[in-house]
GROMACS .gro file of C-alpha atoms in nm:
model
  366
    1MET     CA    1  -1.378  -2.229   1.534
    2GLN     CA    2  -1.547  -2.279   1.198
    3THR     CA    3  -1.824  -2.072   1.042
    4GLU     CA    4  -1.984  -2.039   0.700
    5LEU     CA    5  -1.727  -1.771   0.611
    6SER     CA    6  -1.425  -1.973   0.726
    7ASN     CA    7  -1.549  -2.270   0.526
    8ARG     CA    8  -1.596  -2.048   0.221
    9LEU     CA    9  -1.234  -1.932   0.245
   10GLY     CA   10  -1.099  -2.277   0.324
   11ILE     CA   11  -0.949  -2.196   0.664
   12GLU     CA   12  -0.959  -2.406   0.979
   13HIS     CA   13  -1.030  -2.126   1.226
   14ALA     CA   14  -1.242  -1.813   1.174
   15VAL     CA   15  -0.954  -1.596   1.296
   16PHE     CA   16  -0.839  -1.316   1.066
   17GLY     CA   17  -0.505  -1.167   1.167
   18PHE     CA   18  -0.405  -0.820   1.052
   19THR     CA   19  -0.032  -0.745   1.071
   20PRO     CA   20   0.232  -0.526   0.906
   21PHE     CA   21   0.477  -0.819   0.915
   22PRO     CA   22   0.485  -1.079   0.633
   23ALA     CA   23   0.629  -1.343   0.869
   24VAL     CA   24   0.336  -1.302   1.106
   25ALA     CA   25   0.080  -1.311   0.822
   26ALA     CA   26   0.232  -1.633   0.687
   27ALA     CA   27   0.239  -1.792   1.034
   28ILE     CA   28  -0.127  -1.700   1.093
   29SER     CA   29  -0.227  -1.869   0.767
   30ARG     CA   30  -0.012  -2.174   0.841
   31ALA     CA   31  -0.176  -2.205   1.185
   32GLY     CA   32  -0.517  -2.235   1.020
   33GLY     CA   33  -0.626  -1.873   1.037
   34PHE     CA   34  -0.627  -1.605   0.767
   35GLY     CA   35  -0.324  -1.374   0.755
   36VAL     CA   36  -0.383  -1.020   0.627
   37LEU     CA   37  -0.078  -0.807   0.540
   38GLY     CA   38  -0.111  -0.434   0.601
   39ALA     CA   39   0.005  -0.238   0.295
   40VAL     CA   40  -0.003   0.122   0.420
   41ARG     CA   41   0.370   0.134   0.496
   42TYR     CA   42   0.470   0.032   0.142
   43THR     CA   43   0.541   0.341  -0.066
   44ALA     CA   44   0.704   0.163  -0.361
   45PRO     CA   45   0.546  -0.123  -0.559
   46ASP     CA   46   0.870  -0.322  -0.564
   47GLU     CA   47   0.879  -0.326  -0.181
   48LEU     CA   48   0.530  -0.473  -0.165
   49LYS     CA   49   0.613  -0.721  -0.440
   50ARG     CA   50   0.920  -0.838  -0.247
   51ASP     CA   51   0.718  -0.907   0.068
   52LEU     CA   52   0.427  -1.067  -0.118
   53ASP     CA   53   0.679  -1.297  -0.288
   54TRP     CA   54   0.803  -1.397   0.058
   55LEU     CA   55   0.455  -1.433   0.203
   56ASP     CA   56   0.332  -1.644  -0.087
   57ALA     CA   57   0.635  -1.873  -0.054
   58HIS     CA   58   0.591  -1.921   0.322
   59ALA     CA   59   0.213  -1.949   0.360
   60ASP     CA   60   0.230  -2.318   0.255
   61GLY     CA   61  -0.048  -2.270   0.003
   62ARG     CA   62  -0.288  -2.136   0.266
   63PRO     CA   63  -0.503  -1.832   0.181
   64TYR     CA   64  -0.407  -1.478   0.280
   65GLY     CA   65  -0.518  -1.121   0.213
   66LEU     CA   66  -0.407  -0.759   0.188
   67ASP     CA   67  -0.522  -0.451   0.381
   68VAL     CA   68  -0.499  -0.112   0.208
   69VAL     CA   69  -0.591   0.243   0.306
   70MET     CA   70  -0.794   0.396   0.026
   71PRO     CA   71  -1.052   0.675   0.052
   72ALA     CA   72  -1.386   0.611  -0.114
   73LYS     CA   73  -1.371   0.955  -0.279
   74LYS     CA   74  -1.097   1.003  -0.535
   75VAL     CA   75  -0.875   1.313  -0.512
   76GLU     CA   76  -0.710   1.409  -0.839
   77GLY     CA   77  -0.380   1.585  -0.900
   78VAL     CA   78  -0.255   1.642  -0.545
   79THR     CA   79   0.109   1.557  -0.478
   80GLU     CA   80   0.265   1.470  -0.145
   81ALA     CA   81   0.484   1.782  -0.165
   82GLU     CA   82   0.180   2.004  -0.215
   83VAL     CA   83   0.009   1.850   0.084
   84GLU     CA   84   0.319   1.880   0.302
   85ALA     CA   85   0.345   2.250   0.215
   86MET     CA   86   0.015   2.303   0.400
   87ILE     CA   87   0.175   2.221   0.738
   88PRO     CA   88   0.203   2.538   0.954
   89GLU     CA   89   0.549   2.639   1.074
   90SER     CA   90   0.416   2.660   1.430
   91HIS     CA   91   0.348   2.287   1.426
   92ARG     CA   92   0.694   2.212   1.288
   93ALA     CA   93   0.840   2.419   1.571
   94PHE     CA   94   0.637   2.226   1.829
   95VAL     CA   95   0.780   1.898   1.700
   96THR     CA   96   1.134   2.038   1.715
   97GLU     CA   97   1.085   2.168   2.070
   98THR     CA   98   0.932   1.841   2.196
   99LEU     CA   99   1.216   1.630   2.055
  100ALA     CA  100   1.480   1.869   2.189
  101ARG     CA  101   1.323   1.861   2.537
  102HIS     CA  102   1.371   1.484   2.544
  103GLY     CA  103   1.718   1.491   2.388
  104VAL     CA  104   1.622   1.296   2.075
  105PRO     CA  105   1.923   1.293   1.837
  106GLU     CA  106   1.899   1.400   1.475
  107LEU     CA  107   1.914   1.143   1.196
  108ALA     CA  108   2.253   1.104   1.034
  109GLU     CA  109   2.325   1.339   0.745
  110GLY     CA  110   2.162   1.206   0.429
  111GLU     CA  111   1.958   0.948   0.620
  112ALA     CA  112   1.594   0.951   0.516
  113SER     CA  113   1.320   0.917   0.772
  114GLY     CA  114   1.153   0.579   0.778
  115TRP     CA  115   0.784   0.508   0.761
  116ARG     CA  116   0.564   0.783   0.616
  117ILE     CA  117   0.187   0.775   0.588
  118THR     CA  118   0.154   0.794   0.211
  119GLY     CA  119  -0.053   0.482   0.152
  120TRP     CA  120  -0.365   0.698   0.191
  121MET     CA  121  -0.289   0.868  -0.140
  122GLU     CA  122  -0.492   0.749  -0.436
  123GLN     CA  123  -0.198   0.674  -0.665
  124VAL     CA  124  -0.005   0.483  -0.395
  125ALA     CA  125  -0.299   0.263  -0.297
  126ARG     CA  126  -0.381   0.185  -0.660
  127SER     CA  127  -0.020   0.092  -0.735
  128GLN     CA  128  -0.041  -0.152  -0.442
  129LEU     CA  129  -0.346  -0.314  -0.601
  130ASP     CA  130  -0.168  -0.343  -0.935
  131VAL     CA  131   0.088  -0.558  -0.753
  132ALA     CA  132  -0.154  -0.748  -0.530
  133PHE     CA  133  -0.378  -0.880  -0.806
  134ASP     CA  134  -0.083  -1.067  -0.955
  135TYR     CA  135  -0.087  -1.287  -0.642
  136PRO     CA  136  -0.346  -1.539  -0.517
  137VAL     CA  137  -0.485  -1.286  -0.268
  138LYS     CA  138  -0.826  -1.401  -0.142
  139LEU     CA  139  -0.934  -1.090   0.050
  140LEU     CA  140  -0.888  -0.717   0.005
  141ALA     CA  141  -0.965  -0.514   0.317
  142ASN     CA  142  -0.990  -0.136   0.332
  143ALA     CA  143  -0.924   0.052   0.653
  144LEU     CA  144  -1.097   0.375   0.545
  145GLY     CA  145  -1.438   0.232   0.469
  146SER     CA  146  -1.561   0.111   0.133
  147PRO     CA  147  -1.306   0.140  -0.148
  148PRO     CA  148  -1.408   0.308  -0.474
  149ALA     CA  149  -1.665   0.120  -0.683
  150ASP     CA  150  -1.417   0.038  -0.960
  151VAL     CA  151  -1.181  -0.120  -0.705
  152ILE     CA  152  -1.460  -0.341  -0.568
  153ALA     CA  153  -1.549  -0.445  -0.925
  154ARG     CA  154  -1.186  -0.518  -1.007
  155ALA     CA  155  -1.145  -0.730  -0.694
  156HIS     CA  156  -1.457  -0.930  -0.778
  157GLU     CA  157  -1.325  -0.987  -1.131
  158HIS     CA  158  -1.025  -1.157  -0.966
  159ASP     CA  159  -1.254  -1.358  -0.730
  160VAL     CA  160  -1.124  -1.155  -0.436
  161LEU     CA  161  -1.362  -1.080  -0.149
  162VAL     CA  162  -1.374  -0.721  -0.026
  163ALA     CA  163  -1.393  -0.625   0.341
  164ALA     CA  164  -1.433  -0.281   0.496
  165LEU     CA  165  -1.392  -0.165   0.855
  166ALA     CA  166  -1.690  -0.001   1.025
  167GLY     CA  167  -1.722   0.178   1.357
  168SER     CA  168  -2.101   0.200   1.358
  169ALA     CA  169  -2.407   0.026   1.217
  170ARG     CA  170  -2.455   0.325   0.985
  171HIS     CA  171  -2.108   0.274   0.840
  172ALA     CA  172  -2.178  -0.098   0.803
  173ARG     CA  173  -2.495  -0.031   0.604
  174LYS     CA  174  -2.306   0.205   0.372
  175HIS     CA  175  -2.050  -0.068   0.308
  176ALA     CA  176  -2.323  -0.316   0.225
  177GLU     CA  177  -2.483  -0.068  -0.016
  178ALA     CA  178  -2.144  -0.019  -0.182
  179GLY     CA  179  -2.124  -0.391  -0.262
  180ILE     CA  180  -1.858  -0.514  -0.023
  181ASP     CA  181  -1.862  -0.878   0.093
  182ILE     CA  182  -1.756  -0.861   0.460
  183VAL     CA  183  -1.797  -0.597   0.730
  184VAL     CA  184  -1.530  -0.572   1.000
  185ALA     CA  185  -1.706  -0.421   1.302
  186GLN     CA  186  -1.421  -0.253   1.488
  187GLY     CA  187  -1.498  -0.143   1.841
  188TYR     CA  188  -1.361   0.139   2.052
  189GLU     CA  189  -1.118  -0.097   2.229
  190ALA     CA  190  -0.922  -0.174   1.912
  191GLY     CA  191  -0.576  -0.051   1.823
  192GLY     CA  192  -0.535   0.202   1.545
  193HIS     CA  193  -0.820   0.407   1.404
  194THR     CA  194  -1.144   0.344   1.591
  195GLY     CA  195  -1.488   0.491   1.645
  196GLU     CA  196  -1.656   0.547   1.980
  197ILE     CA  197  -1.878   0.236   2.012
  198ALA     CA  198  -1.758  -0.063   2.214
  199SER     CA  199  -1.737  -0.407   2.055
  200MET     CA  200  -2.007  -0.564   2.275
  201VAL     CA  201  -2.258  -0.308   2.145
  202LEU     CA  202  -2.125  -0.268   1.793
  203THR     CA  203  -2.099  -0.632   1.686
  204PRO     CA  204  -2.469  -0.729   1.715
  205GLU     CA  205  -2.576  -0.392   1.576
  206ALA     CA  206  -2.360  -0.445   1.267
  207VAL     CA  207  -2.477  -0.806   1.230
  208ASP     CA  208  -2.840  -0.694   1.231
  209ALA     CA  209  -2.772  -0.399   1.002
  210VAL     CA  210  -2.616  -0.594   0.713
  211ALA     CA  211  -2.759  -0.947   0.743
  212PRO     CA  212  -2.699  -1.180   0.566
  213LEU     CA  213  -2.354  -1.033   0.491
  214PRO     CA  214  -2.090  -1.182   0.723
  215VAL     CA  215  -1.947  -0.964   1.000
  216LEU     CA  216  -1.609  -1.000   1.169
  217ALA     CA  217  -1.577  -0.870   1.525
  218ALA     CA  218  -1.271  -0.658   1.606
  219GLY     CA  219  -1.150  -0.470   1.911
  220GLY     CA  220  -1.063  -0.603   2.256
  221ILE     CA  221  -1.044  -0.967   2.145
  222GLY     CA  222  -0.746  -1.176   2.252
  223SER     CA  223  -0.874  -1.495   2.412
  224GLY     CA  224  -1.077  -1.797   2.313
  225ARG     CA  225  -1.353  -1.686   2.549
  226GLN     CA  226  -1.378  -1.359   2.360
  227VAL     CA  227  -1.383  -1.538   2.025
  228ALA     CA  228  -1.673  -1.750   2.152
  229ALA     CA  229  -1.850  -1.434   2.271
  230ALA     CA  230  -1.807  -1.270   1.929
  231LEU     CA  231  -1.956  -1.571   1.750
  232THR     CA  232  -2.241  -1.579   2.002
  233LEU     CA  233  -2.314  -1.215   1.914
  234GLY     CA  234  -2.358  -1.319   1.551
  235ALA     CA  235  -2.014  -1.257   1.402
  236GLN     CA  236  -1.876  -1.513   1.157
  237GLY     CA  237  -1.521  -1.463   1.278
  238VAL     CA  238  -1.283  -1.229   1.456
  239TRP     CA  239  -1.033  -0.975   1.327
  240LEU     CA  240  -0.726  -0.956   1.551
  241GLY     CA  241  -0.437  -0.710   1.514
  242SER     CA  242  -0.271  -0.603   1.838
  243LEU     CA  243  -0.231  -0.958   1.969
  244TRP     CA  244   0.039  -1.040   1.714
  245LEU     CA  245   0.273  -0.750   1.804
  246THR     CA  246   0.448  -0.950   2.077
  247THR     CA  247   0.475  -1.276   1.886
  248THR     CA  248   0.821  -1.408   1.810
  249GLU     CA  249   0.760  -1.368   1.437
  250ALA     CA  250   0.692  -0.993   1.470
  251ASP     CA  251   0.975  -0.756   1.385
  252LEU     CA  252   0.928  -0.434   1.582
  253HIS     CA  253   1.302  -0.349   1.553
  254SER     CA  254   1.291  -0.229   1.913
  255ALA     CA  255   1.354  -0.428   2.228
  256ALA     CA  256   1.245  -0.126   2.430
  257LEU     CA  257   0.907  -0.112   2.257
  258THR     CA  258   0.854  -0.484   2.309
  259ARG     CA  259   0.928  -0.438   2.679
  260LYS     CA  260   0.676  -0.154   2.700
  261LEU     CA  261   0.406  -0.365   2.534
  262LEU     CA  262   0.470  -0.662   2.762
  263ALA     CA  263   0.454  -0.440   3.071
  264ALA     CA  264   0.147  -0.239   2.968
  265GLY     CA  265  -0.197  -0.290   3.118
  266SER     CA  266  -0.533  -0.246   2.950
  267GLY     CA  267  -0.552   0.109   3.087
  268ASP     CA  268  -0.221   0.218   2.935
  269THR     CA  269  -0.355   0.312   2.592
  270VAL     CA  270  -0.514   0.633   2.470
  271ARG     CA  271  -0.727   0.724   2.169
  272SER     CA  272  -0.525   1.012   2.024
  273ARG     CA  273  -0.483   1.203   1.698
  274ALA     CA  274  -0.108   1.239   1.759
  275LEU     CA  275   0.003   0.985   1.499
  276THR     CA  276  -0.221   1.037   1.195
  277GLY     CA  277  -0.467   1.317   1.265
  278LYS     CA  278  -0.756   1.074   1.313
  279PRO     CA  279  -0.840   0.916   1.651
  280ALA     CA  280  -0.617   0.610   1.682
  281ARG     CA  281  -0.569   0.398   1.993
  282GLN     CA  282  -0.203   0.363   2.089
  283LEU     CA  283   0.024   0.334   2.390
  284ARG     CA  284  -0.001   0.644   2.602
  285THR     CA  285   0.337   0.818   2.608
  286GLU     CA  286   0.480   1.162   2.674
  287TRP     CA  287   0.451   1.213   2.297
  288THR     CA  288   0.073   1.157   2.296
  289ASP     CA  289   0.040   1.365   2.613
  290ALA     CA  290   0.221   1.655   2.446
  291TRP     CA  291  -0.013   1.653   2.146
  292ASP     CA  292  -0.325   1.610   2.357
  293ASP     CA  293  -0.228   1.891   2.596
  294PRO     CA  294  -0.468   2.188   2.551
  295ALA     CA  295  -0.167   2.419   2.589
  296GLY     CA  296  -0.014   2.279   2.268
  297PRO     CA  297  -0.099   2.365   1.907
  298GLY     CA  298  -0.329   2.066   1.864
  299THR     CA  299  -0.308   1.804   1.592
  300LEU     CA  300  -0.359   1.861   1.221
  301PRO     CA  301  -0.615   1.670   1.009
  302MET     CA  302  -0.516   1.358   0.823
  303PRO     CA  303  -0.283   1.332   0.630
  304LEU     CA  304  -0.102   1.648   0.747
  305GLN     CA  305  -0.035   1.516   1.097
  306GLY     CA  306   0.117   1.194   0.968
  307LEU     CA  307   0.346   1.378   0.731
  308LEU     CA  308   0.441   1.625   1.004
  309VAL     CA  309   0.550   1.363   1.258
  310ALA     CA  310   0.702   1.103   1.023
  311GLU     CA  311   1.065   1.200   1.078
  312ALA     CA  312   1.010   1.254   1.451
  313VAL     CA  313   0.860   0.907   1.490
  314SER     CA  314   1.154   0.760   1.298
  315ARG     CA  315   1.401   0.934   1.531
  316ILE     CA  316   1.213   0.824   1.843
  317GLN     CA  317   1.209   0.465   1.720
  318LYS     CA  318   1.570   0.456   1.599
  319TYR     CA  319   1.712   0.589   1.925
  320GLU     CA  320   1.451   0.410   2.142
  321VAL     CA  321   1.363   0.718   2.345
  322GLU     CA  322   1.140   0.530   2.588
  323PRO     CA  323   0.929   0.817   2.730
  324LEU     CA  324   0.815   0.899   2.374
  325LEU     CA  325   0.823   0.547   2.227
  326GLY     CA  326   0.485   0.402   2.137
  327THR     CA  327   0.281   0.217   1.876
  328PRO     CA  328  -0.082   0.166   1.780
  329VAL     CA  329  -0.223  -0.105   2.006
  330GLY     CA  330  -0.560  -0.192   2.155
  331GLN     CA  331  -0.674  -0.237   2.512
  332ILE     CA  332  -0.604  -0.609   2.476
  333VAL     CA  333  -0.240  -0.517   2.541
  334GLY     CA  334  -0.310  -0.607   2.905
  335ARG     CA  335  -0.313  -0.976   2.802
  336MET     CA  336   0.005  -0.948   2.596
  337ASN     CA  337   0.249  -1.021   2.879
  338GLU     CA  338   0.488  -1.272   2.719
  339GLU     CA  339   0.650  -1.335   2.383
  340ARG     CA  340   0.503  -1.640   2.211
  341SER     CA  341   0.493  -1.786   1.864
  342VAL     CA  342   0.186  -1.734   1.647
  343GLN     CA  343   0.117  -2.107   1.673
  344ALA     CA  344   0.125  -2.088   2.054
  345VAL     CA  345  -0.129  -1.804   2.040
  346PHE     CA  346  -0.357  -2.017   1.823
  347ASP     CA  347  -0.318  -2.315   2.053
  348GLU     CA  348  -0.436  -2.106   2.348
  349LEU     CA  349  -0.721  -1.948   2.149
  350THR     CA  350  -0.857  -2.285   2.045
  351ARG     CA  351  -0.823  -2.440   2.393
  352GLU     CA  352  -1.006  -2.150   2.556
  353PHE     CA  353  -1.269  -2.151   2.284
  354GLU     CA  354  -1.346  -2.517   2.345
  355VAL     CA  355  -1.377  -2.459   2.720
  356ALA     CA  356  -1.606  -2.159   2.667
  357VAL     CA  357  -1.834  -2.346   2.426
  358SER     CA  358  -1.851  -2.646   2.663
  359ARG     CA  359  -1.953  -2.411   2.944
  360LEU     CA  360  -2.230  -2.262   2.731
  361ASN     CA  361  -2.351  -2.609   2.636
  362ARG     CA  362  -2.371  -2.706   3.002
  363ILE     CA  363  -2.569  -2.391   3.082
  364ALA     CA  364  -2.803  -2.474   2.794
  365GLY     CA  365  -2.842  -2.829   2.929
  366ARG     CA  366  -2.682  -2.997   2.629
   0.00000   0.00000   0.00000
């Protein structure tokens, strides 16, 4: 599974794996792919430094990258506290009522809530870059489109390629005009934030829109056959995220959540604003149903929604309240029906890819 882009980066397979877990990112790189560590959950530079130290030590010298969440337009002088003060009391009450209805316990006194969506803030994302550029990172990806021009220039000064996610050909063209190096065409089927165009339509549209820039196909890809299809559509590789959630190297901290993922079918996800305020595909749960119910208060725009639900999500996860327990995941969850190592996933991807290419060659009479 080699392309011009994979050869440029020195990887064996044109498989780029996004993950919040350093152990998974390292295993992807060791297996011949390209591990990309998601940085949005790191709110302190020393936390990111700790995990990049670990990743760098366990990638066996193979290349890896970092994914940040940085808006293209800079917002000056806005603190997290000021933003959080904008949350209406009616929405806070709705969270309290929903948790109480399901008997979700409070956090222990003095215990801080876990993950908060603060990586979107300008100062947090830039502090992550200050750390990242001290490491041999080969790719910087941005989940909110093209990063600011000075960030692209700084990455290029460090010989780091810049990728940006796009949900339409129009977005892809804007990224190309901004000077990025790789477009990740993320289809409607993907986990997390997505647009409304399916991968089969989006991938060739993005390829045509930004040629000769390389495009990675993302969304609904979890088999070697689908990798072959993506390359046939003109992509120079695939960007996989959901597939790694049920690998043995992943650390979801929840046996109940792992069970839900393994049992879920491709129709058990929903594109909802319940988690961040932007449409994000995730497991459908009674939590997403409550927020999507027209009788409720409706979700708030990003980042207010993420700040509003941060403690609630931490409580749901800590106490494994299964009716409410979910995670961002794509429609490919229907194939994720057993726990396997990252290497085992790669072994299956490559075997299926070879079979698919051989089939195409036979059809073409080769």
